[in-house]
Amino acid sequence: MTPATGLPGAAPLERSFFARGAPAVARDLVGMLLVHAHDGLAARLVETEAYTEDDPACHGYRGRTERNAPLFGPPGHAYVYFTYGMHWCLNTATGAAGRAEGVLLRAAEPIAGLDVMRARRAGGRRLSDRDLLRGPARLAQAYGLDGTWSGHDLCDGGPLYLADDGARIEVEAGPRVGVVAAADRPWRFAAAGSRWVSAYKRHPRAG
DNA sequence: CTACCGATGCGCT
DNA sequence: GCGCATCGGTAGC
């Protein structure tokens, strides 16, 4: 059953979906729905990035800490981290058996609850639909996410989950945005030609 | 559209 | 202290 978002036929993704390694999960999440049932929000993911255990850019690369613990599994839990002194970003953990892996949700096409998203994002200024979810920190802000959501189980019937409505779109792979270490691993996945995808910006210090 | 820059606070060397 | 999986404003093409 689909909650308040009015999206018939969208089936929540089960834990097994997330337990297949970050790159495969990242690719397959493009086109899926991110649903916040409590707030009536829904959006179609158009851009993701994979981070793995042997990856210097992964927050779990240097071992487990209180902050990055959700990355180490179980799969299907949220890892929400704070960065640049002001932004939150949402990941889904894909790490089974103590491996630190995750997928960063970078951008989405808004489908339902645009008024709520805009109210959280705008802060008084005019904001186009395109600017609501185009970027990982924008997406997290529009969904009202912060550190209290880190560790939240996305597969337990809670308010925040990912779902499959059967839509299938062409996905292209390329280098990740904004990372310095291992900048050329082709682990950014995006809906081909989508106008909802974030602006590509290579980090100034990326090799 | 691209390029630059400052904001801002936490985790880690 | 340093560096950051970013963003918004401004300047310029």
PDB file of C-alpha atoms (C1' of nucleotides) in Angstrom:
ATOM      1  CA  MET A   1       0.000   0.000   0.000  1.00  0.00           C
ATOM      2  CA  THR A   2       1.118   3.446  -0.788  1.00  0.00           C
ATOM      3  CA  PRO A   3       0.786   6.167   1.832  1.00  0.00           C
ATOM      4  CA  ALA A   4      -0.196   9.780   1.591  1.00  0.00           C
ATOM      5  CA  THR A   5       1.802  10.505  -1.536  1.00  0.00           C
ATOM      6  CA  GLY A   6      -0.827   9.097  -3.895  1.00  0.00           C
ATOM      7  CA  LEU A   7       1.539   6.961  -5.933  1.00  0.00           C
ATOM      8  CA  PRO A   8      -0.293   3.780  -6.853  1.00  0.00           C
ATOM      9  CA  GLY A   9       1.864   0.797  -7.641  1.00  0.00           C
ATOM     10  CA  ALA A  10       5.022   1.989  -5.916  1.00  0.00           C
ATOM     11  CA  ALA A  11       6.511  -0.906  -3.967  1.00  0.00           C
ATOM     12  CA  PRO A  12       8.990  -0.130  -1.184  1.00  0.00           C
ATOM     13  CA  LEU A  13      12.444  -1.539  -1.885  1.00  0.00           C
ATOM     14  CA  GLU A  14      13.369  -4.454   0.340  1.00  0.00           C
ATOM     15  CA  ARG A  15      16.605  -4.888   2.211  1.00  0.00           C
ATOM     16  CA  SER A  16      17.963  -7.344  -0.336  1.00  0.00           C
ATOM     17  CA  PHE A  17      17.964  -4.538  -2.924  1.00  0.00           C
ATOM     18  CA  PHE A  18      20.560  -2.658  -0.875  1.00  0.00           C
ATOM     19  CA  ALA A  19      22.830  -5.643  -0.219  1.00  0.00           C
ATOM     20  CA  ARG A  20      24.379  -5.896  -3.693  1.00  0.00           C
ATOM     21  CA  GLY A  21      27.363  -3.535  -3.442  1.00  0.00           C
ATOM     22  CA  ALA A  22      27.341   0.241  -3.696  1.00  0.00           C
ATOM     23  CA  PRO A  23      27.981   0.681  -7.448  1.00  0.00           C
ATOM     24  CA  ALA A  24      25.178  -1.701  -8.460  1.00  0.00           C
ATOM     25  CA  VAL A  25      22.789  -0.191  -5.945  1.00  0.00           C
ATOM     26  CA  ALA A  26      23.694   3.341  -7.013  1.00  0.00           C
ATOM     27  CA  ARG A  27      23.004   2.542 -10.656  1.00  0.00           C
ATOM     28  CA  ASP A  28      19.700   0.852  -9.897  1.00  0.00           C
ATOM     29  CA  LEU A  29      18.482   3.612  -7.576  1.00  0.00           C
ATOM     30  CA  VAL A  30      18.350   6.050 -10.487  1.00  0.00           C
ATOM     31  CA  GLY A  31      14.674   6.107 -11.460  1.00  0.00           C
ATOM     32  CA  MET A  32      13.424   4.950  -8.069  1.00  0.00           C
ATOM     33  CA  LEU A  33      11.186   7.057  -5.818  1.00  0.00           C
ATOM     34  CA  LEU A  34      12.253   8.666  -2.566  1.00  0.00           C
ATOM     35  CA  VAL A  35       9.148   8.905  -0.401  1.00  0.00           C
ATOM     36  CA  HIS A  36       8.593  10.782   2.849  1.00  0.00           C
ATOM     37  CA  ALA A  37       5.145   9.503   3.697  1.00  0.00           C
ATOM     38  CA  HIS A  38       4.705  11.580   6.836  1.00  0.00           C
ATOM     39  CA  ASP A  39       5.372  14.841   4.993  1.00  0.00           C
ATOM     40  CA  GLY A  40       3.668  13.778   1.744  1.00  0.00           C
ATOM     41  CA  LEU A  41       6.851  14.086  -0.304  1.00  0.00           C
ATOM     42  CA  ALA A  42       7.861  12.049  -3.322  1.00  0.00           C
ATOM     43  CA  ALA A  43      10.583  12.473  -5.938  1.00  0.00           C
ATOM     44  CA  ARG A  44      12.263  10.396  -8.615  1.00  0.00           C
ATOM     45  CA  LEU A  45      16.000   9.969  -8.131  1.00  0.00           C
ATOM     46  CA  VAL A  46      18.041  11.125 -11.117  1.00  0.00           C
ATOM     47  CA  GLU A  47      21.578  11.156  -9.682  1.00  0.00           C
ATOM     48  CA  THR A  48      23.507   9.005  -7.201  1.00  0.00           C
ATOM     49  CA  GLU A  49      27.102   8.217  -6.252  1.00  0.00           C
ATOM     50  CA  ALA A  50      28.698   5.037  -4.890  1.00  0.00           C
ATOM     51  CA  TYR A  51      31.313   4.883  -2.115  1.00  0.00           C
ATOM     52  CA  THR A  52      33.006   1.647  -1.090  1.00  0.00           C
ATOM     53  CA  GLU A  53      35.225   0.295   1.644  1.00  0.00           C
ATOM     54  CA  ASP A  54      38.505   0.399  -0.321  1.00  0.00           C
ATOM     55  CA  ASP A  55      37.710   3.911  -1.551  1.00  0.00           C
ATOM     56  CA  PRO A  56      39.690   6.812  -0.025  1.00  0.00           C
ATOM     57  CA  ALA A  57      36.718   9.107  -0.642  1.00  0.00           C
ATOM     58  CA  CYS A  58      34.411   6.926   1.472  1.00  0.00           C
ATOM     59  CA  HIS A  59      33.648   8.225   4.958  1.00  0.00           C
ATOM     60  CA  GLY A  60      34.241   4.724   6.296  1.00  0.00           C
ATOM     61  CA  TYR A  61      37.655   4.313   4.681  1.00  0.00           C
ATOM     62  CA  ARG A  62      39.606   5.126   7.862  1.00  0.00           C
ATOM     63  CA  GLY A  63      37.530   2.959  10.124  1.00  0.00           C
ATOM     64  CA  ARG A  64      34.358   3.076  12.079  1.00  0.00           C
ATOM     65  CA  THR A  65      33.399   6.077  14.183  1.00  0.00           C
ATOM     66  CA  GLU A  66      30.210   7.141  15.863  1.00  0.00           C
ATOM     67  CA  ARG A  67      29.417   9.402  12.934  1.00  0.00           C
ATOM     68  CA  ASN A  68      29.898   6.917  10.096  1.00  0.00           C
ATOM     69  CA  ALA A  69      28.617   3.824  11.900  1.00  0.00           C
ATOM     70  CA  PRO A  70      25.482   3.409   9.736  1.00  0.00           C
ATOM     71  CA  LEU A  71      27.707   2.975   6.664  1.00  0.00           C
ATOM     72  CA  PHE A  72      28.922  -0.324   8.091  1.00  0.00           C
ATOM     73  CA  GLY A  73      25.504  -1.854   7.807  1.00  0.00           C
ATOM     74  CA  PRO A  74      23.061  -3.364   7.893  1.00  0.00           C
ATOM     75  CA  PRO A  75      22.073  -2.379   4.357  1.00  0.00           C
ATOM     76  CA  GLY A  76      19.010  -0.254   3.795  1.00  0.00           C
ATOM     77  CA  HIS A  77      19.656   2.168   6.626  1.00  0.00           C
ATOM     78  CA  ALA A  78      20.157   5.907   6.187  1.00  0.00           C
ATOM     79  CA  TYR A  79      23.526   7.558   6.766  1.00  0.00           C
ATOM     80  CA  VAL A  80      23.048  11.325   7.109  1.00  0.00           C
ATOM     81  CA  TYR A  81      26.177  13.403   7.541  1.00  0.00           C
ATOM     82  CA  PHE A  82      26.926  17.076   8.171  1.00  0.00           C
ATOM     83  CA  THR A  83      29.458  18.887   6.009  1.00  0.00           C
ATOM     84  CA  TYR A  84      30.847  22.325   5.184  1.00  0.00           C
ATOM     85  CA  GLY A  85      29.550  23.596   8.493  1.00  0.00           C
ATOM     86  CA  MET A  86      25.960  23.834   7.305  1.00  0.00           C
ATOM     87  CA  HIS A  87      24.761  21.052   5.014  1.00  0.00           C
ATOM     88  CA  TRP A  88      23.263  17.608   5.561  1.00  0.00           C
ATOM     89  CA  CYS A  89      23.452  14.842   2.937  1.00  0.00           C
ATOM     90  CA  LEU A  90      21.531  11.549   2.716  1.00  0.00           C
ATOM     91  CA  ASN A  91      23.058   8.164   1.914  1.00  0.00           C
ATOM     92  CA  THR A  92      21.677   4.664   1.891  1.00  0.00           C
ATOM     93  CA  ALA A  93      23.962   2.099   3.478  1.00  0.00           C
ATOM     94  CA  THR A  94      24.804  -0.864   1.259  1.00  0.00           C
ATOM     95  CA  GLY A  95      27.444  -2.400   3.477  1.00  0.00           C
ATOM     96  CA  ALA A  96      26.812  -5.929   4.643  1.00  0.00           C
ATOM     97  CA  ALA A  97      28.987  -7.868   7.075  1.00  0.00           C
ATOM     98  CA  GLY A  98      30.744  -4.833   8.477  1.00  0.00           C
ATOM     99  CA  ARG A  99      31.843  -3.388   5.147  1.00  0.00           C
ATOM    100  CA  ALA A 100      31.614   0.390   4.865  1.00  0.00           C
ATOM    101  CA  GLU A 101      29.641   1.147   1.718  1.00  0.00           C
ATOM    102  CA  GLY A 102      26.983   3.590   0.749  1.00  0.00           C
ATOM    103  CA  VAL A 103      25.179   5.508  -1.949  1.00  0.00           C
ATOM    104  CA  LEU A 104      24.853   9.296  -1.837  1.00  0.00           C
ATOM    105  CA  LEU A 105      21.493  10.571  -3.122  1.00  0.00           C
ATOM    106  CA  ARG A 106      22.488  13.620  -5.144  1.00  0.00           C
ATOM    107  CA  ALA A 107      19.434  14.850  -7.034  1.00  0.00           C
ATOM    108  CA  ALA A 108      15.798  14.077  -7.800  1.00  0.00           C
ATOM    109  CA  GLU A 109      12.807  15.247  -9.789  1.00  0.00           C
ATOM    110  CA  PRO A 110      10.082  16.484  -7.420  1.00  0.00           C
ATOM    111  CA  ILE A 111       6.739  14.720  -7.826  1.00  0.00           C
ATOM    112  CA  ALA A 112       4.635  15.397  -4.730  1.00  0.00           C
ATOM    113  CA  GLY A 113       4.766  17.888  -1.865  1.00  0.00           C
ATOM    114  CA  LEU A 114       6.512  20.646  -3.803  1.00  0.00           C
ATOM    115  CA  ASP A 115       4.980  23.296  -1.557  1.00  0.00           C
ATOM    116  CA  VAL A 116       6.568  21.734   1.522  1.00  0.00           C
ATOM    117  CA  MET A 117       9.906  21.363  -0.249  1.00  0.00           C
ATOM    118  CA  ARG A 118       9.826  24.988  -1.349  1.00  0.00           C
ATOM    119  CA  ALA A 119       8.931  26.259   2.099  1.00  0.00           C
ATOM    120  CA  ARG A 120      11.940  24.462   3.584  1.00  0.00           C
ATOM    121  CA  ARG A 121      14.306  25.467   0.796  1.00  0.00           C
ATOM    122  CA  ALA A 122      13.288  28.987  -0.110  1.00  0.00           C
ATOM    123  CA  GLY A 123      13.815  31.104   2.975  1.00  0.00           C
ATOM    124  CA  GLY A 124      11.936  33.964   1.401  1.00  0.00           C
ATOM    125  CA  ARG A 125      13.474  33.925  -2.055  1.00  0.00           C
ATOM    126  CA  ARG A 126      11.927  32.745  -5.292  1.00  0.00           C
ATOM    127  CA  LEU A 127      12.899  29.211  -6.144  1.00  0.00           C
ATOM    128  CA  SER A 128      12.161  27.256  -9.303  1.00  0.00           C
ATOM    129  CA  ASP A 129      11.081  23.615  -9.190  1.00  0.00           C
ATOM    130  CA  ARG A 130      14.445  22.775 -10.694  1.00  0.00           C
ATOM    131  CA  ASP A 131      16.282  24.137  -7.655  1.00  0.00           C
ATOM    132  CA  LEU A 132      14.321  22.158  -5.059  1.00  0.00           C
ATOM    133  CA  LEU A 133      16.258  18.862  -5.185  1.00  0.00           C
ATOM    134  CA  ARG A 134      19.199  19.515  -7.513  1.00  0.00           C
ATOM    135  CA  GLY A 135      22.148  18.688  -5.246  1.00  0.00           C
ATOM    136  CA  PRO A 136      22.584  16.417  -2.217  1.00  0.00           C
ATOM    137  CA  ALA A 137      22.294  19.122   0.445  1.00  0.00           C
ATOM    138  CA  ARG A 138      19.305  20.676  -1.300  1.00  0.00           C
ATOM    139  CA  LEU A 139      17.581  17.302  -1.416  1.00  0.00           C
ATOM    140  CA  ALA A 140      18.201  16.681   2.270  1.00  0.00           C
ATOM    141  CA  GLN A 141      16.996  20.157   3.187  1.00  0.00           C
ATOM    142  CA  ALA A 142      13.799  19.837   1.144  1.00  0.00           C
ATOM    143  CA  TYR A 143      13.075  16.516   2.881  1.00  0.00           C
ATOM    144  CA  GLY A 144      13.754  18.027   6.293  1.00  0.00           C
ATOM    145  CA  LEU A 145      16.575  15.589   7.068  1.00  0.00           C
ATOM    146  CA  ASP A 146      19.318  16.038   9.647  1.00  0.00           C
ATOM    147  CA  GLY A 147      21.497  13.926  11.913  1.00  0.00           C
ATOM    148  CA  THR A 148      18.533  12.588  13.824  1.00  0.00           C
ATOM    149  CA  TRP A 149      17.709  10.570  10.686  1.00  0.00           C
ATOM    150  CA  SER A 150      21.108   8.906  10.524  1.00  0.00           C
ATOM    151  CA  GLY A 151      20.671   5.210  11.178  1.00  0.00           C
ATOM    152  CA  HIS A 152      16.964   5.302  10.310  1.00  0.00           C
ATOM    153  CA  ASP A 153      15.868   2.012   8.748  1.00  0.00           C
ATOM    154  CA  LEU A 154      14.503   2.668   5.260  1.00  0.00           C
ATOM    155  CA  CYS A 155      13.062  -0.866   5.009  1.00  0.00           C
ATOM    156  CA  ASP A 156      10.976  -1.146   8.178  1.00  0.00           C
ATOM    157  CA  GLY A 157       7.775   0.540   7.020  1.00  0.00           C
ATOM    158  CA  GLY A 158       8.810   3.888   8.501  1.00  0.00           C
ATOM    159  CA  PRO A 159       8.014   7.276   6.997  1.00  0.00           C
ATOM    160  CA  LEU A 160      11.117   7.550   4.819  1.00  0.00           C
ATOM    161  CA  TYR A 161      11.730   4.876   2.203  1.00  0.00           C
ATOM    162  CA  LEU A 162      12.623   4.158  -1.418  1.00  0.00           C
ATOM    163  CA  ALA A 163      10.175   2.596  -3.821  1.00  0.00           C
ATOM    164  CA  ASP A 164       9.926   1.130  -7.307  1.00  0.00           C
ATOM    165  CA  ASP A 165       7.021   2.185  -9.507  1.00  0.00           C
ATOM    166  CA  GLY A 166       8.284   0.312 -12.540  1.00  0.00           C
ATOM    167  CA  ALA A 167       9.707   3.306 -14.380  1.00  0.00           C
ATOM    168  CA  ARG A 168      12.925   2.515 -16.211  1.00  0.00           C
ATOM    169  CA  ILE A 169      15.223   5.193 -17.562  1.00  0.00           C
ATOM    170  CA  GLU A 170      18.584   5.299 -19.297  1.00  0.00           C
ATOM    171  CA  VAL A 171      21.491   5.720 -16.853  1.00  0.00           C
ATOM    172  CA  GLU A 172      24.935   7.075 -17.628  1.00  0.00           C
ATOM    173  CA  ALA A 173      28.069   6.715 -15.456  1.00  0.00           C
ATOM    174  CA  GLY A 174      30.875   9.204 -14.912  1.00  0.00           C
ATOM    175  CA  PRO A 175      33.337  10.561 -12.329  1.00  0.00           C
ATOM    176  CA  ARG A 176      32.022  11.670  -8.946  1.00  0.00           C
ATOM    177  CA  VAL A 177      31.359  15.280  -8.059  1.00  0.00           C
ATOM    178  CA  GLY A 178      33.363  17.268  -5.557  1.00  0.00           C
ATOM    179  CA  VAL A 179      35.679  14.515  -4.326  1.00  0.00           C
ATOM    180  CA  VAL A 180      39.463  14.793  -4.147  1.00  0.00           C
ATOM    181  CA  ALA A 181      40.480  11.177  -3.512  1.00  0.00           C
ATOM    182  CA  ALA A 182      39.850   8.576  -6.218  1.00  0.00           C
ATOM    183  CA  ALA A 183      38.199  11.281  -8.293  1.00  0.00           C
ATOM    184  CA  ASP A 184      38.093   9.233 -11.470  1.00  0.00           C
ATOM    185  CA  ARG A 185      36.190   6.176 -10.334  1.00  0.00           C
ATOM    186  CA  PRO A 186      33.096   6.205 -12.586  1.00  0.00           C
ATOM    187  CA  TRP A 187      30.686   5.905  -9.726  1.00  0.00           C
ATOM    188  CA  ARG A 188      28.371   8.805 -10.375  1.00  0.00           C
ATOM    189  CA  PHE A 189      25.180   7.613 -12.007  1.00  0.00           C
ATOM    190  CA  ALA A 190      22.691   9.979 -13.615  1.00  0.00           C
ATOM    191  CA  ALA A 191      19.540   9.852 -15.706  1.00  0.00           C
ATOM    192  CA  ALA A 192      20.673  10.530 -19.269  1.00  0.00           C
ATOM    193  CA  GLY A 193      19.810  14.041 -20.413  1.00  0.00           C
ATOM    194  CA  SER A 194      17.801  14.901 -17.293  1.00  0.00           C
ATOM    195  CA  ARG A 195      17.392  18.561 -16.463  1.00  0.00           C
ATOM    196  CA  TRP A 196      16.992  17.634 -12.786  1.00  0.00           C
ATOM    197  CA  VAL A 197      20.599  16.457 -12.466  1.00  0.00           C
ATOM    198  CA  SER A 198      22.986  18.653 -10.449  1.00  0.00           C
ATOM    199  CA  ALA A 199      25.677  20.726 -12.104  1.00  0.00           C
ATOM    200  CA  TYR A 200      28.848  18.713 -12.555  1.00  0.00           C
ATOM    201  CA  LYS A 201      31.696  20.256 -10.644  1.00  0.00           C
ATOM    202  CA  ARG A 202      35.026  18.567 -10.332  1.00  0.00           C
ATOM    203  CA  HIS A 203      36.792  19.402  -7.088  1.00  0.00           C
ATOM    204  CA  PRO A 204      39.531  22.031  -7.664  1.00  0.00           C
ATOM    205  CA  ARG A 205      42.101  19.750  -6.055  1.00  0.00           C
ATOM    206  CA  ALA A 206      40.933  16.520  -7.677  1.00  0.00           C
ATOM    207  CA  GLY A 207      43.821  14.705  -9.311  1.00  0.00           C
TER     208      GLY A 207
ATOM    209  C1'  DC B   1      25.736  29.177 -18.933  1.00  0.00           C
ATOM    210  C1'  DT B   2      30.729  29.219 -16.142  1.00  0.00           C
ATOM    211  C1'  DA B   3      33.961  31.013 -12.396  1.00  0.00           C
ATOM    212  C1'  DC B   4      34.981  32.552  -8.201  1.00  0.00           C
ATOM    213  C1'  DC B   5      34.424  33.195  -3.240  1.00  0.00           C
ATOM    214  C1'  DG B   6      32.793  33.248   1.494  1.00  0.00           C
ATOM    215  C1'  DA B   7      29.962  31.004   4.900  1.00  0.00           C
ATOM    216  C1'  DT B   8      30.317  27.882   8.865  1.00  0.00           C
ATOM    217  C1'  DG B   9      31.185  23.943  12.317  1.00  0.00           C
ATOM    218  C1'  DC B  10      32.670  19.447  13.021  1.00  0.00           C
ATOM    219  C1'  DG B  11      35.883  15.326  12.688  1.00  0.00           C
ATOM    220  C1'  DC B  12      40.178  14.119  12.473  1.00  0.00           C
ATOM    221  C1'  DT B  13      45.667  14.566  11.917  1.00  0.00           C
TER     222       DT B  13
ATOM    223  C1'  DG C   1      44.593  23.891  12.698  1.00  0.00           C
ATOM    224  C1'  DC C   2      43.037  21.763   8.134  1.00  0.00           C
ATOM    225  C1'  DG C   3      39.868  20.108   5.092  1.00  0.00           C
ATOM    226  C1'  DC C   4      35.516  19.068   3.765  1.00  0.00           C
ATOM    227  C1'  DA C   5      30.745  13.793  -0.886  1.00  0.00           C
ATOM    228  C1'  DT C   6      28.054  22.103  -0.752  1.00  0.00           C
ATOM    229  C1'  DC C   7      25.509  26.167  -1.669  1.00  0.00           C
ATOM    230  C1'  DG C   8      24.126  30.945  -2.851  1.00  0.00           C
ATOM    231  C1'  DG C   9      25.457  35.349  -4.445  1.00  0.00           C
ATOM    232  C1'  DT C  10      27.791  38.070  -7.680  1.00  0.00           C
ATOM    233  C1'  DA C  11      30.389  38.999 -11.906  1.00  0.00           C
ATOM    234  C1'  DG C  12      31.114  38.179 -16.518  1.00  0.00           C
ATOM    235  C1'  DC C  13      30.483  36.025 -21.071  1.00  0.00           C
TER     236       DC C  13
END
